[in-house]
Amino acid sequence: MYNKPTLYKPTHAMTSLRHDWTLDEITGLFELPFNDLLFQAHSLHREHFDPNQVQVSTLLSIKTGACPEDCGYCSQSARNTADIERERLLPLHEVIEKATIARNNGASRFCMGAAWRNPTDKNLDKVIEMIEAVNALGLETCVTLGMLTAHQSKRLKSAGLDYYNHNLDTSPEYYGDIITTRTYQDRLDTLEHVREAGINVCCGGIIGMGEQDSDRISLLQQLANLPKHPESVPINMLVQVEGTPLHGVEEIDPLDFVKTIAVARILMPESVVRLSAGRTEMSDEMQALCFFAGANSIFHGDKLLTTSNPDENHDRILFDKLGVNQTRPDLTAEAQSAQSAQSN
Ligand code: SAM
Ligand code: DTB
Ligand code: SF4
């Protein structure tokens, strides 16, 4: 009988990280027979991570709605007519309560999102208080606040922020069809400021917005050819929200989504790939295939920012069925065993 290894020993065998992927090479991966692609992705996944461990983050919207940007997918844009409850910046005590619940439910990272084009320096003072309080609970912190200057990024780093989420969302070619109020270059500039400040980068995109295969290929090329691979790569499946321009767009074939995860894993073998928004619409089988293809992180908790996510019990049952453990695949085996000893 096969005994599951209790501790993972990565071999980091012979793969060197590349930042010069061509569109032809990435297209070639997408054109592989499904089983060949998944085998390649899964083999690489095993070289770098324990395939039975999935990192768990919890999301909280700290400022909801009335956003001046025009992102076509987003319920929070003031230009869209989605039926959401707008909220001003949450008070600190509420954030601490939510983070404590997330920690008690096994999350290792707490991500706070704000519907801003960019934070003002006053906004940032408040968010910094939140980061410090969440860090003090022993959770990793992530925030997503829109565009940042170099100075703001340094302030967040000094506050102890672990990750900054800022997505490229789609290919440079399709981008103008989805967002007009900020440019692709604005996003790349923010990513550079975050990287230079020494904060881990969380950067990915959304699949299922009516893009062509070539746009998925081009988005993944952008991500993989950044000067450094993002430590965390969220791959979101569009959550279609009524009242947004993308509501009603043709849905993506689930197997094409799985292939996108597999190619992300191959291009960025050391990054944690998050099976991000859209899990409510995915079957357990589709999620299992995504984990096999190299996804090793999820958001857990029954709400994302404004839309729903599978309830925690459902995720627990799925993890049990798959023999998946909730951990931090970004930690060394020693740190993981110390972490699990601490929580026992
Ligand atoms: N306002 C900030 C910004 O846009 O940078 C932070 C919050 S924003 C909601 C964070 C990310 O969530 C977006 O970049 C997008 O990738 C993702 N997102 C938003 N709405 C989504 C939806 N309906 N389906 C899938 N992903 C979505
Ligand atoms: C990311 O890539 N996905 C998360 C997080 N980063 C901030 C957001 C998903 C939002 C889904 C739509 C909603 O709940 O409003
Ligand atoms: Fe605003 Fe972010 Fe939504 Fe775009 S994705 S509308 S910037 S909250």
Coordinates of C-alpha atoms and ligand atoms in Angstrom, one line a residue:
M1 CA 0.0 0.0 0.0
Y2 CA 1.2 3.5 -0.8
N3 CA 2.0 5.5 2.4
K4 CA 1.5 9.2 2.1
P5 CA 4.7 10.9 3.1
T6 CA 4.1 13.0 6.3
L7 CA 6.8 15.5 5.5
Y8 CA 7.5 16.9 2.1
K9 CA 11.1 17.0 0.9
P10 CA 11.3 19.1 -2.3
T11 CA 14.0 18.0 -4.7
H12 CA 14.0 21.2 -6.8
A13 CA 15.3 18.9 -9.4
M14 CA 17.0 20.6 -12.4
T15 CA 14.3 23.2 -13.1
S16 CA 15.6 26.7 -13.5
L17 CA 13.1 29.5 -13.5
R18 CA 12.6 31.1 -16.9
H19 CA 11.5 34.6 -17.8
D20 CA 11.8 34.4 -21.5
W21 CA 8.8 32.3 -22.5
T22 CA 7.7 32.8 -26.1
L23 CA 4.0 32.8 -27.2
D24 CA 4.8 29.8 -29.4
E25 CA 6.2 27.8 -26.6
I26 CA 3.1 28.6 -24.4
T27 CA 0.8 27.8 -27.3
G28 CA 2.6 24.5 -27.7
L29 CA 1.8 23.6 -24.0
F30 CA -1.9 24.4 -24.5
E31 CA -1.9 22.2 -27.6
L32 CA -0.6 19.2 -25.8
P33 CA -3.0 16.3 -25.3
F34 CA -4.8 16.9 -22.0
N35 CA -3.1 13.9 -20.3
D36 CA 0.4 14.9 -21.4
L37 CA -0.1 18.5 -20.2
L38 CA -1.5 17.4 -16.9
F39 CA 1.3 14.8 -16.4
Q40 CA 3.9 17.4 -17.1
A41 CA 2.3 20.0 -14.8
H42 CA 1.8 17.5 -12.0
S43 CA 5.3 16.1 -12.2
L44 CA 6.7 19.6 -11.9
H45 CA 4.3 20.4 -9.1
R46 CA 5.6 17.4 -7.1
E47 CA 9.2 18.5 -7.6
H48 CA 8.5 21.8 -5.9
F49 CA 5.6 21.2 -3.5
D50 CA 3.8 18.5 -1.5
P51 CA 0.9 17.7 -3.9
N52 CA -1.3 17.0 -0.8
Q53 CA -1.0 20.4 0.7
V54 CA -3.1 23.4 -0.1
Q55 CA -2.6 26.8 1.4
V56 CA -5.7 28.5 2.7
S57 CA -6.4 32.3 2.7
T58 CA -9.5 34.2 3.8
L59 CA -10.7 37.3 2.2
L60 CA -12.4 40.3 3.7
S61 CA -13.7 43.4 1.9
I62 CA -12.7 46.3 4.1
K63 CA -14.2 48.9 1.8
T64 CA -17.0 47.9 -0.5
G65 CA -18.4 49.4 -3.7
A66 CA -18.5 52.9 -5.2
C67 CA -15.2 52.4 -7.0
P68 CA -14.4 55.0 -9.6
E69 CA -12.8 52.4 -11.9
D70 CA -14.7 50.8 -14.8
C71 CA -13.6 47.1 -14.6
G72 CA -16.2 45.3 -16.6
Y73 CA -16.2 42.2 -14.4
C74 CA -16.6 43.9 -11.1
S75 CA -19.7 44.4 -8.9
Q76 CA -18.0 47.2 -7.1
S77 CA -17.5 49.7 -9.9
A78 CA -19.7 52.7 -9.5
R79 CA -20.4 52.5 -13.2
N80 CA -22.1 49.1 -12.9
T81 CA -25.5 48.5 -11.5
A82 CA -24.8 45.4 -9.5
D83 CA -26.9 45.1 -6.3
I84 CA -24.3 45.2 -3.6
E85 CA -24.2 46.8 -0.2
R86 CA -21.8 49.7 -0.2
E87 CA -19.7 50.1 2.9
R88 CA -17.2 52.7 4.2
L89 CA -13.9 51.5 5.5
L90 CA -14.5 48.9 8.2
P91 CA -13.6 49.8 11.8
L92 CA -10.5 48.1 13.1
H93 CA -12.3 46.0 15.7
E94 CA -14.5 44.4 13.0
V95 CA -11.4 43.5 11.0
I96 CA -9.8 41.9 14.1
E97 CA -13.0 39.9 14.8
K98 CA -13.1 38.6 11.2
A99 CA -9.4 37.8 11.2
T100 CA -9.7 35.9 14.4
I101 CA -12.5 33.8 13.0
A102 CA -10.5 33.1 9.9
R103 CA -7.5 32.0 12.0
N104 CA -9.7 29.7 14.1
N105 CA -11.0 28.2 10.8
G106 CA -7.4 27.3 9.8
A107 CA -6.5 30.2 7.4
S108 CA -2.9 31.0 7.3
R109 CA -3.3 34.3 5.4
F110 CA -5.8 37.1 5.8
C111 CA -6.4 39.2 2.6
M112 CA -8.1 42.6 2.8
G113 CA -9.5 44.2 -0.3
A114 CA -10.6 47.7 -0.8
A115 CA -12.6 49.1 -3.8
W116 CA -10.3 52.0 -4.5
R117 CA -8.5 53.2 -7.6
N118 CA -5.6 53.8 -5.2
P119 CA -5.4 54.5 -1.5
T120 CA -4.9 58.0 -0.2
D121 CA -2.1 58.4 2.4
K122 CA -4.9 58.8 5.1
N123 CA -6.5 55.5 3.9
L124 CA -3.1 53.9 4.2
D125 CA -2.8 55.0 7.9
K126 CA -5.9 53.0 8.6
V127 CA -5.0 50.0 6.6
I128 CA -1.6 49.9 8.3
E129 CA -3.3 49.7 11.7
M130 CA -5.2 46.7 10.3
I131 CA -2.1 45.0 9.0
E132 CA -0.4 45.4 12.3
A133 CA -3.3 44.0 14.2
V134 CA -3.7 41.0 11.8
N135 CA 0.0 40.2 12.0
A136 CA -0.3 40.3 15.8
L137 CA -2.8 37.4 15.5
G138 CA -0.1 35.3 13.9
L139 CA -1.6 35.5 10.4
E140 CA 0.2 36.4 7.2
T141 CA -1.2 39.6 5.7
C142 CA -2.2 40.5 2.2
V143 CA -3.9 43.6 1.0
T144 CA -5.3 44.7 -2.4
L145 CA -5.9 48.4 -2.5
G146 CA -5.4 49.4 -6.2
M147 CA -2.5 51.3 -7.5
L148 CA 0.4 52.2 -5.2
T149 CA 3.3 54.6 -5.4
A150 CA 6.8 53.6 -4.4
H151 CA 6.5 55.5 -1.2
Q152 CA 3.2 53.8 -0.2
S153 CA 4.7 50.4 -1.0
K154 CA 7.6 51.1 1.4
R155 CA 5.2 52.2 4.1
L156 CA 3.3 48.9 3.7
K157 CA 6.5 47.0 3.9
S158 CA 7.5 48.8 7.1
A159 CA 4.1 47.9 8.6
G160 CA 5.0 44.2 8.1
L161 CA 2.8 43.5 5.1
D162 CA 3.6 40.0 3.6
Y163 CA 1.8 40.1 0.2
Y164 CA 0.3 42.7 -2.1
N165 CA -2.4 41.5 -4.6
H166 CA -2.5 43.4 -7.8
N167 CA -3.7 41.5 -10.9
L168 CA -2.9 42.0 -14.6
D169 CA -6.4 40.5 -15.1
T170 CA -6.0 39.6 -18.8
S171 CA -3.7 40.0 -21.8
P172 CA -2.4 43.4 -22.9
E173 CA -4.4 42.9 -26.2
Y174 CA -7.8 42.3 -24.5
Y175 CA -7.3 44.6 -21.6
G176 CA -8.8 47.7 -23.3
D177 CA -12.1 45.8 -23.8
I178 CA -12.4 45.2 -20.0
I179 CA -11.0 48.3 -18.3
T180 CA -10.4 51.8 -19.6
T181 CA -9.7 53.9 -16.5
R182 CA -6.2 52.5 -15.9
T183 CA -3.6 51.1 -18.2
Y184 CA -1.7 47.9 -18.3
Q185 CA 1.4 49.9 -17.7
D186 CA -0.1 51.4 -14.6
R187 CA -0.5 47.8 -13.3
L188 CA 3.1 46.9 -14.2
D189 CA 4.3 50.0 -12.4
T190 CA 2.5 49.2 -9.2
L191 CA 3.9 45.6 -9.3
E192 CA 7.4 47.1 -9.7
H193 CA 6.9 49.4 -6.7
V194 CA 5.7 46.5 -4.6
R195 CA 8.5 44.2 -5.7
E196 CA 11.1 46.9 -5.0
A197 CA 9.7 47.5 -1.6
G198 CA 10.4 43.8 -0.8
I199 CA 6.8 42.8 -0.4
N200 CA 5.8 39.4 -1.9
V201 CA 3.8 39.8 -5.1
C202 CA 0.4 38.2 -5.6
C203 CA -0.6 38.7 -9.2
G204 CA -2.8 36.7 -11.6
G205 CA -5.8 37.2 -13.7
I206 CA -9.4 36.2 -14.6
I207 CA -10.3 33.5 -17.1
G208 CA -13.8 33.3 -18.7
M209 CA -14.3 37.0 -19.6
G210 CA -14.9 36.1 -23.3
E211 CA -11.2 36.2 -24.1
Q212 CA -9.6 34.2 -26.9
D213 CA -7.1 31.3 -26.2
S214 CA -4.4 33.7 -27.4
D215 CA -5.3 36.1 -24.6
R216 CA -4.8 33.4 -21.9
I217 CA -1.5 32.6 -23.5
S218 CA -0.5 36.2 -23.6
L219 CA -1.6 36.8 -19.9
L220 CA 0.4 33.8 -18.7
Q221 CA 3.4 35.0 -20.7
Q222 CA 3.1 38.5 -19.0
L223 CA 3.1 36.8 -15.6
A224 CA 5.9 34.4 -16.2
N225 CA 8.1 37.0 -17.9
L226 CA 7.9 39.5 -15.0
P227 CA 11.4 40.2 -13.7
K228 CA 10.6 37.8 -10.8
H229 CA 7.7 35.3 -10.8
P230 CA 4.9 36.4 -8.4
E231 CA 5.1 34.4 -5.2
S232 CA 1.4 33.9 -5.5
V233 CA -0.6 33.6 -8.7
P234 CA -4.4 33.8 -8.3
I235 CA -6.3 32.3 -11.3
N236 CA -9.8 33.5 -11.0
M237 CA -12.7 32.1 -13.0
L238 CA -15.1 35.1 -13.8
V239 CA -17.9 35.3 -11.3
Q240 CA -20.7 36.7 -13.5
V241 CA -22.5 39.4 -11.6
E242 CA -25.8 40.8 -12.8
G243 CA -25.5 44.5 -13.6
T244 CA -21.9 44.2 -14.9
P245 CA -21.0 44.4 -18.6
L246 CA -19.6 40.9 -18.5
H247 CA -22.7 39.3 -17.2
G248 CA -24.0 36.8 -19.7
V249 CA -20.6 36.3 -21.5
E250 CA -20.0 32.8 -22.8
E251 CA -18.7 30.5 -20.0
I252 CA -15.4 28.9 -20.2
D253 CA -15.1 25.1 -20.8
P254 CA -14.0 23.7 -17.4
L255 CA -11.3 21.7 -19.1
D256 CA -9.8 24.9 -20.7
F257 CA -9.7 26.3 -17.2
V258 CA -7.9 23.3 -15.9
K259 CA -5.4 23.6 -18.8
T260 CA -4.8 27.2 -17.8
I261 CA -3.9 26.2 -14.3
A262 CA -1.6 23.5 -15.7
V263 CA 0.3 25.9 -17.9
A264 CA 0.6 28.4 -15.1
R265 CA 2.2 25.7 -13.0
I266 CA 4.7 24.8 -15.8
L267 CA 5.7 28.4 -16.5
M268 CA 6.0 29.4 -12.8
P269 CA 7.0 26.1 -11.0
E270 CA 7.9 27.7 -7.7
S271 CA 4.9 30.0 -7.4
V272 CA 1.8 29.1 -5.3
V273 CA -1.0 29.0 -7.8
R274 CA -4.4 29.9 -6.3
L275 CA -7.6 28.4 -7.5
S276 CA -9.3 31.7 -6.7
A277 CA -12.7 33.1 -7.5
G278 CA -15.4 31.0 -9.2
R279 CA -15.2 27.8 -7.1
T280 CA -18.9 28.0 -6.3
E281 CA -19.6 27.3 -9.9
M282 CA -17.0 24.5 -10.1
S283 CA -17.8 20.8 -9.5
D284 CA -15.7 19.0 -6.9
E285 CA -14.2 17.0 -9.8
M286 CA -13.1 20.1 -11.6
Q287 CA -11.5 21.4 -8.4
A288 CA -9.7 18.1 -7.9
L289 CA -8.3 18.3 -11.5
C290 CA -7.1 21.8 -10.8
F291 CA -5.3 20.6 -7.7
F292 CA -3.8 17.8 -9.7
A293 CA -2.7 20.3 -12.4
G294 CA -0.8 22.3 -9.8
A295 CA -3.2 24.6 -7.9
N296 CA -2.2 24.7 -4.3
S297 CA -4.0 27.5 -2.7
I298 CA -7.7 28.5 -2.2
F299 CA -9.8 31.2 -0.6
H300 CA -11.9 29.7 2.1
G301 CA -14.9 31.2 3.9
D302 CA -18.4 31.5 2.4
K303 CA -17.7 35.0 0.9
L304 CA -15.1 36.4 -1.4
L305 CA -15.4 40.2 -1.6
T306 CA -19.0 40.6 -2.6
T307 CA -19.8 37.2 -4.1
S308 CA -20.2 33.7 -2.6
N309 CA -17.6 31.0 -2.1
P310 CA -18.2 27.4 -1.2
D311 CA -19.0 27.0 2.5
E312 CA -16.2 25.9 4.8
N313 CA -17.9 22.6 5.5
H314 CA -18.0 21.8 1.8
D315 CA -14.3 22.5 1.5
R316 CA -13.5 20.4 4.5
I317 CA -15.3 17.4 3.1
L318 CA -13.7 17.9 -0.3
F319 CA -10.2 18.2 1.3
D320 CA -10.9 15.0 3.3
K321 CA -12.0 13.1 0.2
L322 CA -8.9 14.2 -1.6
G323 CA -6.6 13.6 1.3
V324 CA -5.5 17.2 1.1
N325 CA -4.1 19.0 4.2
Q326 CA -4.4 22.7 4.8
T327 CA -0.9 24.1 5.1
R328 CA 1.5 26.7 4.0
P329 CA 3.3 25.2 1.0
D330 CA 5.6 28.2 0.9
L331 CA 7.2 27.0 4.2
T332 CA 10.1 24.6 4.5
A333 CA 9.3 21.1 5.8
E334 CA 10.9 22.2 9.2
A335 CA 8.8 25.3 9.5
Q336 CA 5.7 23.3 8.6
S337 CA 6.3 20.7 11.2
A338 CA 6.9 23.5 13.8
Q339 CA 3.6 25.1 12.7
S340 CA 1.6 21.9 13.0
A341 CA 3.2 21.1 16.4
Q342 CA 2.2 24.6 17.5
S343 CA -1.4 24.1 16.4
N344 CA -1.7 20.7 18.1
Ligands
SAM1 N1 -9.7 47.7 -6.3 C1 -8.5 46.9 -6.2 C2 -7.9 46.5 -7.6 O1 -8.7 46.4 -8.5 O2 -6.7 46.4 -7.7 C3 -8.6 45.7 -5.4 C4 -9.8 44.8 -5.4 S1 -10.2 44.0 -6.9 C5 -11.8 43.4 -6.5 C6 -9.1 42.5 -6.9 C7 -9.2 41.6 -8.0 O3 -10.4 40.8 -7.9 C8 -9.4 42.1 -9.4 O4 -8.2 42.6 -10.0 C9 -9.9 40.9 -10.2 O5 -8.9 40.2 -10.7 C10 -10.7 40.1 -9.1 N2 -12.1 40.1 -9.4 C11 -13.0 41.2 -9.1 N3 -14.2 40.9 -9.5 C12 -14.2 39.6 -10.0 C13 -15.1 38.7 -10.5 N4 -16.4 39.1 -10.7 N5 -14.8 37.5 -10.9 C14 -13.5 37.1 -10.8 N6 -12.5 37.9 -10.3 C15 -12.8 39.1 -9.9
DTB2 C1 -8.0 37.8 -6.5 O1 -7.3 37.5 -7.5 N1 -9.2 37.3 -6.4 C2 -9.8 37.8 -5.1 C3 -8.6 38.6 -4.5 N2 -7.6 38.6 -5.5 C4 -8.8 40.0 -4.0 C5 -11.0 38.6 -5.4 C6 -12.1 37.8 -6.0 C7 -13.3 38.7 -6.1 C8 -14.5 38.0 -6.7 C9 -15.6 38.8 -6.9 C10 -16.2 39.4 -5.6 O2 -16.4 38.6 -4.6 O3 -16.6 40.5 -5.6
SF4_3 FE1 -12.6 48.9 -8.4 FE2 -10.9 46.9 -8.1 FE3 -13.5 46.5 -8.8 FE4 -11.8 47.5 -10.6 S1 -11.6 45.5 -9.6 S2 -13.9 48.3 -10.1 S3 -10.5 48.8 -9.2 S4 -12.8 47.3 -6.9

